[in-house]
Short mmCIF file of C-alpha atoms and ligand atoms in Angstrom, two decimals:
data_model
loop_
_atom_site.label_atom_id
_atom_site.label_comp_id
_atom_site.label_asym_id
_atom_site.label_seq_id
_atom_site.Cartn_x
_atom_site.Cartn_y
_atom_site.Cartn_z
CA MET A 1 -0.01 -0.09 -0.01
CA TYR A 2 1.35 3.55 -0.66
CA PHE A 3 0.62 6.24 1.78
CA LYS A 4 1.90 9.82 2.21
CA ARG A 5 0.54 12.52 4.02
CA ILE A 6 1.12 16.45 3.00
CA PHE A 7 1.05 18.69 5.26
CA THR A 8 0.49 22.45 4.18
CA PRO A 9 2.38 24.64 6.89
CA GLY A 10 0.11 28.23 7.83
CA LEU A 11 -3.21 26.46 7.08
CA SER A 12 -2.34 23.63 9.02
CA HIS A 13 -3.92 21.80 6.78
CA TYR A 14 -3.78 17.54 6.06
CA SER A 15 -4.06 16.29 2.41
CA TYR A 16 -3.59 12.27 2.00
CA MET A 17 -2.44 10.10 -1.16
CA VAL A 18 -3.11 6.63 -0.79
CA GLY A 19 -2.79 4.01 -3.41
CA ASP A 20 -2.48 0.47 -4.45
CA GLY A 21 -1.43 -1.25 -7.55
CA GLY A 22 -0.89 1.83 -10.31
CA GLU A 23 -3.76 3.85 -9.01
CA ILE A 24 -3.52 6.81 -5.81
CA ALA A 25 -6.66 8.34 -4.36
CA VAL A 26 -6.12 12.15 -2.94
CA ILE A 27 -8.44 13.46 -0.18
CA ASP A 28 -8.64 17.22 0.20
CA PRO A 29 -6.28 18.23 -1.99
CA MET A 30 -4.67 21.85 -1.20
CA ARG A 31 -4.98 24.83 -3.85
CA ASP A 32 -1.68 24.22 -5.34
CA VAL A 33 -1.79 20.55 -6.18
CA GLY A 34 1.87 20.45 -8.10
CA VAL A 35 3.05 18.60 -5.07
CA TYR A 36 0.64 15.82 -5.78
CA ILE A 37 1.31 15.24 -9.06
CA GLU A 38 5.16 15.08 -8.32
CA GLU A 39 4.56 12.60 -5.45
CA ALA A 40 2.52 10.24 -7.89
CA ARG A 41 4.99 10.72 -10.72
CA LYS A 42 7.81 9.53 -8.09
CA ALA A 43 5.68 6.69 -7.33
CA ASN A 44 4.72 6.03 -11.11
CA LYS A 45 1.59 5.88 -10.27
CA LYS A 46 -1.68 7.78 -11.51
CA ILE A 47 -4.13 9.84 -10.04
CA THR A 48 -7.94 8.25 -10.47
CA HIS A 49 -9.91 9.34 -7.79
CA ILE A 50 -10.30 12.59 -5.65
CA PHE A 51 -12.35 12.68 -2.28
CA GLU A 52 -14.11 15.79 -0.50
CA THR A 53 -14.58 15.28 2.95
CA HIS A 54 -16.45 18.84 3.00
CA ARG A 55 -17.05 22.05 1.40
CA ASN A 56 -13.89 24.13 2.89
CA GLU A 57 -14.34 27.41 4.39
CA ASP A 58 -10.63 28.27 5.46
CA TYR A 59 -9.13 27.25 2.62
CA ILE A 60 -9.02 27.04 -1.41
CA SER A 61 -9.59 23.40 -2.77
CA GLY A 62 -7.27 22.22 -5.46
CA SER A 63 -9.50 19.52 -6.79
CA MET A 64 -10.63 20.94 -10.07
CA GLU A 65 -7.13 21.59 -11.08
CA LEU A 66 -6.16 18.19 -10.58
CA SER A 67 -8.97 16.38 -11.95
CA GLU A 68 -8.02 18.25 -15.27
CA LYS A 69 -4.58 17.98 -15.00
CA THR A 70 -4.62 14.25 -14.57
CA GLY A 71 -7.93 13.02 -15.27
CA ALA A 72 -9.17 11.56 -11.88
CA GLU A 73 -13.00 11.80 -11.01
CA ILE A 74 -13.52 14.01 -8.22
CA TYR A 75 -16.45 12.92 -5.47
CA ILE A 76 -18.52 14.79 -3.27
CA SER A 77 -21.36 14.49 -0.93
CA LYS A 78 -24.83 13.83 -1.72
CA TYR A 79 -26.08 14.92 1.24
CA GLU A 80 -26.32 18.69 1.01
CA ASP A 81 -26.92 20.16 -1.89
CA LEU A 82 -24.39 23.38 -2.01
CA GLY A 83 -24.20 24.09 -5.60
CA HIS A 84 -21.17 22.64 -6.51
CA VAL A 85 -20.71 23.07 -10.32
CA TYR A 86 -18.27 19.67 -10.06
CA GLY A 87 -17.72 16.33 -8.44
CA GLU A 88 -20.14 13.26 -8.56
CA LYS A 89 -22.09 13.18 -5.57
CA ILE A 90 -21.78 9.80 -3.01
CA GLY A 91 -23.14 8.80 -0.39
CA GLU A 92 -22.39 5.06 2.07
CA ASP A 93 -24.18 2.75 -0.68
CA ASP A 94 -20.97 3.43 -2.99
CA GLU A 95 -17.48 2.24 -2.52
CA PHE A 96 -14.58 2.36 -4.51
CA ARG A 97 -11.75 0.35 -5.30
CA ILE A 98 -8.06 0.98 -5.98
CA GLY A 99 -6.10 -1.94 -6.39
CA LYS A 100 -6.76 -4.00 -3.53
CA LEU A 101 -7.81 -1.22 -1.13
CA ARG A 102 -11.38 -0.47 -0.69
CA ILE A 103 -12.73 2.81 0.18
CA ALA A 104 -15.97 3.29 1.29
CA PRO A 105 -17.55 7.15 2.37
CA ILE A 106 -19.56 7.30 5.76
CA HIS A 107 -21.97 10.24 6.92
CA THR A 108 -20.52 12.20 9.43
CA PRO A 109 -22.88 15.43 9.75
CA GLY A 110 -21.86 17.97 12.60
CA HIS A 111 -19.01 20.31 11.21
CA THR A 112 -21.32 20.62 8.05
CA LEU A 113 -24.68 18.60 6.94
CA GLY A 114 -23.41 16.80 3.77
CA HIS A 115 -19.84 15.89 5.83
CA LEU A 116 -18.79 12.43 4.43
CA SER A 117 -15.38 10.29 6.18
CA TYR A 118 -13.61 7.76 4.27
CA VAL A 119 -12.84 4.37 5.82
CA LEU A 120 -10.25 2.81 3.67
CA TYR A 121 -10.27 -1.40 4.29
CA MET A 122 -7.55 -3.81 4.51
CA GLY A 123 -9.46 -7.29 3.47
CA ASP A 124 -12.35 -6.62 5.55
CA VAL A 125 -10.87 -4.76 8.22
CA PRO A 126 -10.89 -1.38 8.55
CA TYR A 127 -7.39 0.70 8.70
CA MET A 128 -7.92 4.31 8.28
CA ALA A 129 -10.67 6.70 8.62
CA PHE A 130 -9.91 9.67 6.80
CA VAL A 131 -12.33 12.11 9.43
CA GLY A 132 -11.73 15.49 7.64
CA ASP A 133 -13.01 18.16 10.34
CA THR A 134 -15.46 15.88 12.41
CA LEU A 135 -12.71 14.90 15.05
CA PHE A 136 -8.98 16.19 15.51
CA TRP A 137 -6.24 15.05 17.68
CA GLY A 138 -7.39 16.06 21.00
CA ASP A 139 -10.14 18.50 19.97
CA LEU A 140 -13.47 18.56 17.48
CA GLY A 141 -14.84 20.46 14.53
CA ARG A 142 -16.84 23.21 14.88
CA THR A 143 -20.44 23.21 14.64
CA ASP A 144 -21.66 26.40 14.60
CA PHE A 145 -21.61 27.44 10.39
CA TYR A 146 -25.47 27.14 10.43
CA GLY A 147 -26.10 29.68 12.90
CA GLU A 148 -26.86 30.03 16.39
CA ASP A 149 -30.30 28.46 15.78
CA ARG A 150 -29.28 25.17 14.61
CA LEU A 151 -26.32 24.81 16.72
CA VAL A 152 -27.60 22.33 18.83
CA GLU A 153 -28.53 20.31 16.05
CA MET A 154 -25.64 20.56 14.25
CA THR A 155 -23.69 19.14 17.59
CA ALA A 156 -25.83 16.55 18.12
CA HIS A 157 -24.82 15.05 14.69
CA LEU A 158 -21.12 15.59 15.61
CA TYR A 159 -22.28 13.32 18.53
CA ASP A 160 -23.48 10.93 16.76
CA SER A 161 -21.35 10.90 13.91
CA ILE A 162 -18.35 10.33 16.60
CA PHE A 163 -19.83 8.03 18.97
CA GLU A 164 -22.05 6.03 16.92
CA LYS A 165 -20.50 5.67 13.66
CA LEU A 166 -16.76 6.77 13.57
CA PHE A 167 -16.13 4.80 17.22
CA SER A 168 -18.16 1.55 16.03
CA LEU A 169 -15.33 1.09 13.34
CA GLY A 170 -12.97 0.05 16.04
CA ASP A 171 -10.58 1.61 18.90
CA HIS A 172 -7.51 0.18 16.48
CA VAL A 173 -8.57 2.67 13.25
CA LEU A 174 -5.47 4.93 12.13
CA MET A 175 -7.64 8.62 12.73
CA MET A 176 -6.86 10.92 9.88
CA PRO A 177 -7.97 14.23 10.23
CA ALA A 178 -7.77 17.19 7.95
CA HIS A 179 -5.99 19.60 10.66
CA GLY A 180 -3.65 19.99 13.01
CA ALA A 181 -2.46 21.95 15.52
CA GLY A 182 -2.43 26.13 14.86
CA SER A 183 -5.34 25.35 12.49
CA ALA A 184 -8.36 28.36 12.61
CA CYS A 185 -10.81 25.02 12.44
CA GLY A 186 -9.64 24.18 15.86
CA GLY A 187 -9.37 26.02 19.35
CA ALA A 188 -7.06 23.46 21.23
CA ILE A 189 -5.69 20.65 18.53
CA GLU A 190 -2.74 18.90 20.31
CA GLU A 191 0.93 18.38 18.39
CA ARG A 192 0.84 14.74 17.74
CA ASP A 193 1.84 13.19 14.31
CA CYS A 194 -0.45 10.57 14.80
CA SER A 195 -3.66 8.97 16.54
CA THR A 196 -6.16 6.33 16.87
CA LEU A 197 -9.79 6.57 17.31
CA GLY A 198 -9.26 4.70 20.31
CA TYR A 199 -6.81 6.91 21.58
CA GLU A 200 -9.69 9.59 20.80
CA ARG A 201 -11.96 8.04 22.48
CA LYS A 202 -9.59 7.88 25.47
CA GLU A 203 -7.61 10.92 25.64
CA ASN A 204 -9.53 13.54 23.70
CA PRO A 205 -10.26 16.10 26.27
CA ALA A 206 -13.57 17.10 23.90
CA LEU A 207 -14.91 13.93 24.21
CA GLN A 208 -15.12 13.34 27.95
CA VAL A 209 -18.46 13.28 28.79
CA ASP A 210 -21.30 10.83 30.15
CA SER A 211 -23.72 11.77 27.69
CA LYS A 212 -25.12 12.99 24.76
CA GLU A 213 -26.82 15.79 26.28
CA GLU A 214 -23.69 16.51 28.51
CA PHE A 215 -21.82 16.76 24.83
CA VAL A 216 -24.11 19.34 23.56
CA GLU A 217 -24.16 21.04 26.72
CA LYS A 218 -20.35 21.65 26.45
CA HIS A 219 -19.50 22.37 22.52
CA SER A 220 -22.74 24.45 21.38
CA TYR A 221 -20.83 27.51 21.41
CA MET A 222 -20.51 30.11 18.80
CA ARG A 223 -17.29 31.48 17.03
CA LEU A 224 -15.88 34.29 15.50
CA LYS A 225 -15.79 33.63 11.47
CA ALA A 226 -13.53 35.10 9.44
CA PRO A 227 -14.87 37.09 6.42
CA TYR A 228 -12.88 35.18 3.94
CA PHE A 229 -14.52 32.38 4.77
CA GLU A 230 -17.55 33.55 2.57
CA LYS A 231 -15.08 33.43 -0.63
CA MET A 232 -13.83 30.27 0.19
CA GLU A 233 -16.84 28.73 0.92
CA LEU A 234 -18.03 30.26 -3.03
CA CYS A 235 -14.82 29.20 -4.57
CA ASN A 236 -15.29 25.77 -3.12
CA VAL A 237 -18.70 25.07 -5.18
CA GLU A 238 -17.97 27.61 -8.05
CA GLY A 239 -14.33 26.89 -8.62
CA ALA A 240 -10.83 29.06 -8.17
CA ALA A 241 -8.41 30.23 -10.45
CA TYR A 242 -5.78 27.68 -10.85
CA LEU A 243 -2.43 28.30 -9.42
CA PRO A 244 0.96 29.57 -10.98
CA GLY A 245 3.75 26.91 -10.10
CA GLU A 246 5.65 30.87 -9.37
CA VAL A 247 6.17 32.75 -6.03
CA ILE A 248 5.70 36.53 -6.99
CA SER A 249 8.81 38.11 -7.69
CA ASN A 250 7.41 41.84 -8.93
CA VAL A 251 9.91 44.18 -6.97
CA LEU A 252 7.96 47.75 -6.50
CA SER A 253 9.38 50.66 -5.11
CA LEU A 254 7.47 53.50 -2.46
CA GLU A 255 6.42 55.48 -5.26
CA ASP A 256 4.87 52.48 -6.79
CA ILE A 257 2.61 51.77 -3.82
CA GLN A 258 1.94 55.44 -2.99
CA ARG A 259 0.54 56.19 -6.62
CA GLU A 260 -1.89 52.72 -7.28
CA ASP A 261 -2.55 52.99 -3.17
CA TYR A 262 -1.65 49.58 -2.37
CA THR A 263 -1.81 47.55 0.97
CA VAL A 264 1.60 47.14 2.43
CA VAL A 265 1.23 43.52 4.15
CA ASP A 266 4.99 43.30 6.48
CA ILE A 267 5.61 39.87 6.98
CA ARG A 268 8.71 40.75 9.05
CA SER A 269 9.28 39.96 12.62
CA ARG A 270 7.19 41.99 15.65
CA GLU A 271 10.68 43.62 16.37
CA ALA A 272 11.64 44.02 13.01
CA TYR A 273 8.05 46.05 12.69
CA SER A 274 8.32 48.21 15.62
CA GLY A 275 11.72 49.55 15.02
CA LYS A 276 10.41 51.00 11.68
CA HIS A 277 7.79 49.88 9.47
CA ILE A 278 6.22 51.76 6.28
CA GLU A 279 3.42 54.41 7.51
CA ARG A 280 0.48 52.39 7.19
CA SER A 281 1.26 48.95 6.30
CA ILE A 282 -0.27 45.80 8.01
CA PHE A 283 1.77 43.88 10.04
CA THR A 284 0.99 40.05 9.89
CA SER A 285 4.77 38.14 10.82
CA THR A 286 4.75 35.10 8.63
CA LYS A 287 3.85 33.02 11.92
CA ILE A 288 0.49 34.24 12.28
CA LEU A 289 -0.47 35.66 8.83
CA SER A 290 -2.65 32.62 8.38
CA ALA A 291 -4.75 33.42 11.37
CA TYR A 292 -5.12 36.89 11.11
CA LEU A 293 -4.64 37.91 7.22
CA GLY A 294 -8.04 37.30 6.67
CA TRP A 295 -9.42 39.19 9.33
CA ILE A 296 -7.82 42.07 8.53
CA VAL A 297 -7.23 42.71 4.62
CA ASP A 298 -9.78 41.96 2.18
CA THR A 299 -8.82 39.29 -0.16
CA GLU A 300 -9.38 41.93 -3.22
CA ASP A 301 -7.19 44.43 -2.07
CA PRO A 302 -4.35 45.07 -4.08
CA ILE A 303 -0.90 43.56 -1.83
CA VAL A 304 2.22 44.62 -1.44
CA LEU A 305 4.70 41.96 0.74
CA LEU A 306 7.22 43.89 2.88
CA VAL A 307 10.18 40.78 3.03
CA ASP A 308 13.29 42.88 3.55
CA GLY A 309 15.64 40.28 5.30
CA LEU A 310 13.43 37.37 5.47
CA LYS A 311 14.68 34.17 3.46
CA ASP A 312 13.48 33.60 0.73
CA GLU A 313 11.31 30.34 2.03
CA GLU A 314 9.67 32.49 4.19
CA LEU A 315 8.36 34.56 1.55
CA LYS A 316 7.42 31.32 -0.46
CA THR A 317 5.50 30.29 2.88
CA ALA A 318 3.68 33.25 2.99
CA TYR A 319 3.26 33.79 -0.69
CA TRP A 320 1.90 30.16 -0.41
CA THR A 321 -0.41 30.84 2.61
CA ALA A 322 -1.88 34.33 1.10
CA ARG A 323 -2.93 32.56 -2.23
CA ARG A 324 -4.42 29.17 -0.82
CA MET A 325 -6.77 31.50 1.56
CA GLY A 326 -7.65 33.35 -2.02
CA TYR A 327 -5.60 36.30 -1.82
CA ASP A 328 -4.79 36.03 -5.98
CA ASN A 329 -4.52 40.10 -5.84
CA ILE A 330 -0.71 40.00 -4.73
CA VAL A 331 1.31 42.51 -7.38
CA GLY A 332 4.14 42.23 -5.77
CA ILE A 333 6.86 42.80 -3.34
CA LEU A 334 9.20 44.77 -1.56
CA GLY A 335 13.01 43.46 -0.96
CA GLU A 336 16.54 43.73 0.72
CA GLY A 337 17.26 47.38 1.20
CA THR A 338 13.75 48.72 1.41
CA VAL A 339 13.73 50.31 5.10
CA LYS A 340 17.28 50.76 5.13
CA SER A 341 17.20 53.18 1.99
CA LEU A 342 13.85 54.94 3.00
CA GLU A 343 15.58 55.58 6.58
CA ILE A 344 18.60 57.39 4.81
CA GLU A 345 15.60 59.24 2.70
CA ASP A 346 14.23 59.75 5.97
CA THR A 347 10.65 59.23 4.20
CA GLY A 348 7.59 56.70 4.78
CA LEU A 349 8.82 55.73 8.03
CA LYS A 350 7.37 55.21 11.41
CA SER A 351 7.89 52.87 14.53
CA THR A 352 5.58 51.63 17.03
CA LYS A 353 5.67 53.04 20.55
CA GLU A 354 6.33 50.02 23.22
CA ILE A 355 6.16 49.85 27.04
CA GLY A 356 7.59 47.09 28.93
CA ALA A 357 5.31 45.45 31.84
CA LYS A 358 7.16 47.76 34.52
CA GLU A 359 6.34 50.43 32.69
CA TYR A 360 3.21 49.10 32.02
CA LEU A 361 2.50 48.99 36.08
CA GLU A 362 3.69 52.54 36.60
CA MET A 363 1.25 53.90 34.02
CA HIS A 364 -1.40 52.00 33.32
CA ARG A 365 -3.61 53.93 35.75
CA GLU A 366 -3.10 57.28 33.53
CA MET A 367 -3.74 55.06 30.28
CA LEU A 368 -7.16 53.55 28.66
CA VAL A 369 -6.08 49.55 28.16
CA LEU A 370 -6.97 48.25 24.56
CA ASP A 371 -6.85 44.37 25.47
CA VAL A 372 -7.04 42.37 22.12
CA ARG A 373 -7.34 38.72 23.15
CA ARG A 374 -10.16 36.30 22.48
CA GLU A 375 -13.26 37.22 25.11
CA GLU A 376 -12.63 33.88 26.66
CA GLU A 377 -8.99 35.00 27.77
CA VAL A 378 -9.62 37.81 29.23
CA GLU A 379 -9.68 37.65 33.03
CA GLU A 380 -8.76 39.94 35.91
CA ASP A 381 -5.25 38.81 35.03
CA TYR A 382 -3.21 41.58 35.89
CA PRO A 383 -4.19 45.43 37.03
CA TYR A 384 -5.63 47.91 34.87
CA MET A 385 -7.87 51.06 35.40
CA ASN A 386 -10.02 51.36 32.49
CA ARG A 387 -9.87 48.54 30.08
CA LEU A 388 -12.49 47.70 26.74
CA ASN A 389 -11.81 44.34 25.17
CA ILE A 390 -11.77 44.23 21.56
CA PRO A 391 -10.71 40.96 19.75
CA LEU A 392 -8.19 41.75 16.99
CA GLN A 393 -10.32 39.78 14.61
CA LEU A 394 -13.06 42.43 15.35
CA LEU A 395 -10.48 45.28 15.96
CA LYS A 396 -10.87 46.44 12.17
CA GLU A 397 -14.63 47.16 12.54
CA ARG A 398 -14.51 48.64 15.66
CA VAL A 399 -11.84 50.83 15.57
CA GLY A 400 -13.94 53.50 15.76
CA GLU A 401 -15.03 52.62 19.32
CA LEU A 402 -11.25 54.00 19.93
CA SER A 403 -11.75 57.62 21.10
CA SER A 404 -9.83 58.49 24.54
CA GLU A 405 -8.15 61.33 25.65
CA LYS A 406 -5.84 59.06 26.98
CA GLU A 407 -2.60 57.49 25.98
CA ILE A 408 -3.86 53.88 24.71
CA ALA A 409 -2.03 50.51 25.79
CA VAL A 410 -2.51 47.50 23.67
CA ILE A 411 -1.85 44.60 25.59
CA CYS A 412 -2.26 40.92 24.56
CA GLY A 413 -0.61 37.56 25.21
CA SER A 414 2.80 38.37 24.47
CA GLY A 415 3.19 41.40 22.17
CA GLU A 416 2.67 40.04 18.89
CA ARG A 417 -1.13 40.41 18.38
CA ALA A 418 -1.22 43.98 20.25
CA THR A 419 1.62 45.17 16.96
CA VAL A 420 -1.07 43.95 14.64
CA ALA A 421 -4.01 45.77 16.63
CA CYS A 422 -1.56 48.80 16.66
CA SER A 423 -0.73 48.69 12.92
CA ILE A 424 -4.67 48.18 12.27
CA MET A 425 -5.15 51.82 14.67
CA GLU A 426 -2.74 53.32 12.49
CA ARG A 427 -4.04 52.91 9.30
CA ALA A 428 -7.08 54.78 11.34
CA GLY A 429 -5.11 57.40 12.62
CA ILE A 430 -4.65 56.23 15.82
CA ASP A 431 -1.88 55.93 18.04
CA GLY A 432 -1.43 52.29 20.36
CA THR A 433 1.39 51.72 22.93
CA VAL A 434 2.40 48.03 22.60
CA VAL A 435 2.61 46.29 25.87
CA ALA A 436 5.55 44.28 25.27
CA GLY A 437 6.04 40.63 26.66
CA GLY A 438 2.09 41.59 27.27
CA VAL A 439 0.33 39.61 30.10
CA LYS A 440 2.73 37.15 30.63
CA GLY A 441 5.53 39.78 31.18
CA ILE A 442 3.19 41.02 33.45
CA ALA A 443 2.56 38.34 35.13
CA SER A 444 6.04 37.45 35.56
CA GLN A 445 7.11 41.23 36.59
CA LEU A 446 4.67 40.64 39.42
CA LYS A 447 5.74 37.35 40.61
CA ASP A 448 9.27 39.05 41.02
CA ARG A 449 7.89 41.87 43.24
CA ASP A 450 5.73 39.19 45.92
FE1 FE2 B 1 -14.07 22.62 7.51
#
């Protein structure tokens, strides 16, 4: 048997290739499909089947392009009509042979109504379950996509899918989810490389419940939904433009950017951005780009990436992550030496003011504290006089609420999100001061004083 798991950094997405004889099936391919074609070529096999677990909402699917390039058939769920322009609809009555392997879809609603999981059998024994966004390592798929009215119904579906359908396959079955730790699709996915249904049944914290009622009670809650998800949902039924193989290398000048009113996205480190950055640029370092870009920049906006001082590999990761999220209007880059030359010309640059924990504790009474953590993270965990909580994800929409005579101290867990927030505020003409080290820094400062 041939097996390959393809990890997409940034999105923390897993797609899978399974094969036998001369054939390979791909499960949930990402947008840039060259990797599957190359792997199949190396294995001297042909991609013949493409299976989708569900209509994805956090990245663009590569099914159509992969099908066109390989001739493979695409299979999608018959249990929900979303208006797909592609794919043959399948359900639990169907099964597929890949060489000696047998692949059978099972209907596992909860994350979406039509969600399918795929069970791979060795002979008559279930061997692997490709569970999409139903179940993750240490976490669950979210159940809030159909709104508050259907939250309880969808969460109850998820319980049945996991406890009745997946677990009846047997504890020994290898469990293959569509996302790993760091994905926007799960809040608490654990860092592990493999797992079985039995291990998750025993150890997954989200599954430690005594009844279906307890499960529904515990997991029926609404989460924030990034604006770019709507474009993804549309692309993944209507089909998105195919991707070129090359990373953009079009080097632009500051004049080009100002003339055309492009949005500069600064993907350097937090320290580099805070030290000196192009005025009105948006900061999301490469490590947090997939989590926040979708909240701050519209997918249609023309974007220029500031990559000064970064390695080629970092530009590559950021570029492909953005394209996989549907950012098709990346018009160029600002490369090596950009910041230095602007510094010499003394034009177009700004710094972000920062204070440390010690200064914060001395000054906070005179400040407005903007806490940009998610609501559920915010506790009475540090001293403040006036605090306003706006999660970073919602700050672009709510930045107008920030009228203050006082200096605004922006705080998060470590300082990274606070810096993103200050870049959003700068575009709205509001100055912010980052609390470097964030809540963690304040906690250790307070501990040192005890
Ligand atoms: Fe999903």
